[in-house]
């Protein structure tokens, strides 16, 4: 069984920064794409950022230039550096990963709350 554990959420003022981490553990042969999603109250979950095994990234337009996704393959960990945070970034943030164990599966973290408010 593979588990994804997120950390780094919290309360921050507008303009501030947070760094989210998502560590994968368990029987892992390799991890392909990894992503960060978010879901605000009353809204659908949306993809925020994605990174391939080769390091190629893409972002939703609303976070381009402010958020940076990265990964440490040796630690099976993906990060989301969030700068210049805005109130509209407030949401529960989830990581996911396409993991090869004995078969290819997508796993999700439990979510971490990010609140941007003065």
PDB file of C-alpha atoms in Angstrom:
ATOM      1  CA  UNK A   1       0.000   0.000   0.000  1.00  0.00           C
ATOM      2  CA  UNK A   2       1.255   3.482  -0.892  1.00  0.00           C
ATOM      3  CA  UNK A   3       0.554   6.503   1.268  1.00  0.00           C
ATOM      4  CA  UNK A   4       0.938  10.180   0.402  1.00  0.00           C
ATOM      5  CA  UNK A   5       1.350  12.479   3.398  1.00  0.00           C
ATOM      6  CA  UNK A   6       1.061  16.234   2.933  1.00  0.00           C
ATOM      7  CA  UNK A   7       2.382  18.955   5.199  1.00  0.00           C
ATOM      8  CA  UNK A   8       2.994  22.679   5.208  1.00  0.00           C
ATOM      9  CA  UNK A   9      -0.486  24.166   5.082  1.00  0.00           C
ATOM     10  CA  UNK A  10      -1.706  26.873   7.415  1.00  0.00           C
ATOM     11  CA  UNK A  11      -2.878  30.445   7.772  1.00  0.00           C
ATOM     12  CA  UNK A  12      -0.961  33.175   5.980  1.00  0.00           C
ATOM     13  CA  UNK A  13      -1.588  36.839   5.214  1.00  0.00           C
ATOM     14  CA  UNK A  14      -2.107  38.037   1.645  1.00  0.00           C
ATOM     15  CA  UNK A  15       1.238  38.401  -0.082  1.00  0.00           C
ATOM     16  CA  UNK A  16       2.816  35.743   2.096  1.00  0.00           C
ATOM     17  CA  UNK A  17       4.355  32.389   1.205  1.00  0.00           C
ATOM     18  CA  UNK A  18       3.892  28.748   2.081  1.00  0.00           C
ATOM     19  CA  UNK A  19       5.648  25.577   0.995  1.00  0.00           C
ATOM     20  CA  UNK A  20       3.667  22.366   0.760  1.00  0.00           C
ATOM     21  CA  UNK A  21       5.308  18.958   0.817  1.00  0.00           C
ATOM     22  CA  UNK A  22       3.932  15.556  -0.138  1.00  0.00           C
ATOM     23  CA  UNK A  23       5.943  12.469   0.724  1.00  0.00           C
ATOM     24  CA  UNK A  24       5.123   9.056  -0.712  1.00  0.00           C
ATOM     25  CA  UNK A  25       5.892   5.876   1.213  1.00  0.00           C
ATOM     26  CA  UNK A  26       5.318   2.168   0.759  1.00  0.00           C
ATOM     27  CA  UNK A  27       6.272  -0.240  -1.975  1.00  0.00           C
ATOM     28  CA  UNK A  28       7.274   2.112  -4.790  1.00  0.00           C
ATOM     29  CA  UNK A  29       9.133   1.072  -7.910  1.00  0.00           C
ATOM     30  CA  UNK A  30       8.833   4.480  -9.561  1.00  0.00           C
ATOM     31  CA  UNK A  31       6.679   7.599  -9.610  1.00  0.00           C
ATOM     32  CA  UNK A  32       5.595   9.123 -12.889  1.00  0.00           C
ATOM     33  CA  UNK A  33       3.556  12.328 -12.914  1.00  0.00           C
ATOM     34  CA  UNK A  34       2.819  14.159  -9.677  1.00  0.00           C
ATOM     35  CA  UNK A  35       0.384  16.969  -9.136  1.00  0.00           C
ATOM     36  CA  UNK A  36      -1.182  19.406  -6.728  1.00  0.00           C
ATOM     37  CA  UNK A  37      -4.915  20.035  -6.784  1.00  0.00           C
ATOM     38  CA  UNK A  38      -7.090  22.310  -4.697  1.00  0.00           C
ATOM     39  CA  UNK A  39     -10.726  22.510  -3.756  1.00  0.00           C
ATOM     40  CA  UNK A  40     -12.346  25.610  -2.354  1.00  0.00           C
ATOM     41  CA  UNK A  41     -15.737  25.526  -0.574  1.00  0.00           C
ATOM     42  CA  UNK A  42     -18.541  25.132  -3.078  1.00  0.00           C
ATOM     43  CA  UNK A  43     -16.161  24.631  -5.996  1.00  0.00           C
ATOM     44  CA  UNK A  44     -14.883  21.659  -7.931  1.00  0.00           C
ATOM     45  CA  UNK A  45     -11.400  20.312  -7.406  1.00  0.00           C
ATOM     46  CA  UNK A  46      -8.960  21.848  -9.894  1.00  0.00           C
ATOM     47  CA  UNK A  47      -5.459  21.007 -11.010  1.00  0.00           C
ATOM     48  CA  UNK A  48      -3.022  23.648  -9.773  1.00  0.00           C
ATOM     49  CA  UNK A  49       0.321  22.290 -10.977  1.00  0.00           C
ATOM     50  CA  UNK A  50       1.763  19.117 -12.465  1.00  0.00           C
ATOM     51  CA  UNK A  51       5.272  17.773 -12.912  1.00  0.00           C
ATOM     52  CA  UNK A  52       6.364  14.817 -15.009  1.00  0.00           C
ATOM     53  CA  UNK A  53       9.058  12.315 -14.111  1.00  0.00           C
ATOM     54  CA  UNK A  54      11.345  14.238 -16.422  1.00  0.00           C
ATOM     55  CA  UNK A  55      10.703  17.528 -14.671  1.00  0.00           C
ATOM     56  CA  UNK A  56       8.368  19.190 -17.160  1.00  0.00           C
ATOM     57  CA  UNK A  57       5.814  21.389 -15.431  1.00  0.00           C
ATOM     58  CA  UNK A  58       2.512  23.051 -16.146  1.00  0.00           C
ATOM     59  CA  UNK A  59       0.312  25.345 -14.085  1.00  0.00           C
ATOM     60  CA  UNK A  60      -3.209  26.683 -14.034  1.00  0.00           C
ATOM     61  CA  UNK A  61      -3.167  30.255 -15.328  1.00  0.00           C
ATOM     62  CA  UNK A  62      -4.183  31.784 -11.997  1.00  0.00           C
ATOM     63  CA  UNK A  63      -0.962  30.658 -10.274  1.00  0.00           C
ATOM     64  CA  UNK A  64       1.598  31.104 -13.049  1.00  0.00           C
ATOM     65  CA  UNK A  65       4.522  33.184 -11.860  1.00  0.00           C
ATOM     66  CA  UNK A  66       3.569  32.715  -8.198  1.00  0.00           C
ATOM     67  CA  UNK A  67       3.668  28.944  -7.578  1.00  0.00           C
ATOM     68  CA  UNK A  68       6.478  26.508  -8.331  1.00  0.00           C
ATOM     69  CA  UNK A  69       6.187  22.732  -8.317  1.00  0.00           C
ATOM     70  CA  UNK A  70       9.300  20.610  -7.848  1.00  0.00           C
ATOM     71  CA  UNK A  71      10.186  17.080  -6.870  1.00  0.00           C
ATOM     72  CA  UNK A  72      12.946  15.150  -5.138  1.00  0.00           C
ATOM     73  CA  UNK A  73      12.948  11.681  -6.666  1.00  0.00           C
ATOM     74  CA  UNK A  74      15.353  10.299  -4.074  1.00  0.00           C
ATOM     75  CA  UNK A  75      12.873  11.217  -1.339  1.00  0.00           C
ATOM     76  CA  UNK A  76       9.699  10.417  -3.323  1.00  0.00           C
ATOM     77  CA  UNK A  77       8.538  13.908  -2.423  1.00  0.00           C
ATOM     78  CA  UNK A  78       6.849  16.650  -4.400  1.00  0.00           C
ATOM     79  CA  UNK A  79       6.742  20.287  -3.280  1.00  0.00           C
ATOM     80  CA  UNK A  80       4.621  23.312  -4.046  1.00  0.00           C
ATOM     81  CA  UNK A  81       6.210  26.677  -3.291  1.00  0.00           C
ATOM     82  CA  UNK A  82       3.464  29.280  -3.118  1.00  0.00           C
ATOM     83  CA  UNK A  83       4.410  32.957  -3.151  1.00  0.00           C
ATOM     84  CA  UNK A  84       2.368  36.155  -3.333  1.00  0.00           C
ATOM     85  CA  UNK A  85      -0.613  34.326  -1.943  1.00  0.00           C
ATOM     86  CA  UNK A  86      -4.073  35.762  -2.467  1.00  0.00           C
ATOM     87  CA  UNK A  87      -7.345  35.173  -0.597  1.00  0.00           C
ATOM     88  CA  UNK A  88      -8.652  33.307  -3.635  1.00  0.00           C
ATOM     89  CA  UNK A  89      -5.900  30.724  -3.119  1.00  0.00           C
ATOM     90  CA  UNK A  90      -7.703  29.592   0.027  1.00  0.00           C
ATOM     91  CA  UNK A  91      -8.605  25.919  -0.369  1.00  0.00           C
ATOM     92  CA  UNK A  92      -7.776  22.402   0.686  1.00  0.00           C
ATOM     93  CA  UNK A  93      -4.735  21.325  -1.299  1.00  0.00           C
ATOM     94  CA  UNK A  94      -4.282  17.699  -2.337  1.00  0.00           C
ATOM     95  CA  UNK A  95      -1.318  15.994  -3.907  1.00  0.00           C
ATOM     96  CA  UNK A  96      -1.504  13.011  -6.177  1.00  0.00           C
ATOM     97  CA  UNK A  97       0.975  10.709  -7.814  1.00  0.00           C
ATOM     98  CA  UNK A  98       0.989   8.048 -10.517  1.00  0.00           C
ATOM     99  CA  UNK A  99       2.885   5.297  -8.761  1.00  0.00           C
ATOM    100  CA  UNK A 100       4.218   2.049 -10.158  1.00  0.00           C
ATOM    101  CA  UNK A 101       4.058  -0.632  -7.474  1.00  0.00           C
ATOM    102  CA  UNK A 102       3.001  -4.060  -8.659  1.00  0.00           C
ATOM    103  CA  UNK A 103       0.744  -2.149 -11.035  1.00  0.00           C
ATOM    104  CA  UNK A 104       0.252   1.467 -12.069  1.00  0.00           C
ATOM    105  CA  UNK A 105      -2.118   3.361  -9.781  1.00  0.00           C
ATOM    106  CA  UNK A 106      -2.947   6.944  -8.852  1.00  0.00           C
ATOM    107  CA  UNK A 107      -2.810   7.811  -5.177  1.00  0.00           C
ATOM    108  CA  UNK A 108      -4.065  10.865  -3.306  1.00  0.00           C
ATOM    109  CA  UNK A 109      -3.014  12.587  -0.127  1.00  0.00           C
ATOM    110  CA  UNK A 110      -5.430  13.461   2.640  1.00  0.00           C
ATOM    111  CA  UNK A 111      -5.381  17.195   1.941  1.00  0.00           C
ATOM    112  CA  UNK A 112      -3.960  20.183   3.774  1.00  0.00           C
ATOM    113  CA  UNK A 113      -5.793  23.449   4.444  1.00  0.00           C
ATOM    114  CA  UNK A 114      -4.344  26.696   3.119  1.00  0.00           C
ATOM    115  CA  UNK A 115      -6.053  29.865   4.303  1.00  0.00           C
ATOM    116  CA  UNK A 116      -5.019  33.286   3.040  1.00  0.00           C
ATOM    117  CA  UNK A 117      -6.540  36.017   5.157  1.00  0.00           C
ATOM    118  CA  UNK A 118      -5.626  39.188   6.974  1.00  0.00           C
TER     119      UNK A 118
END
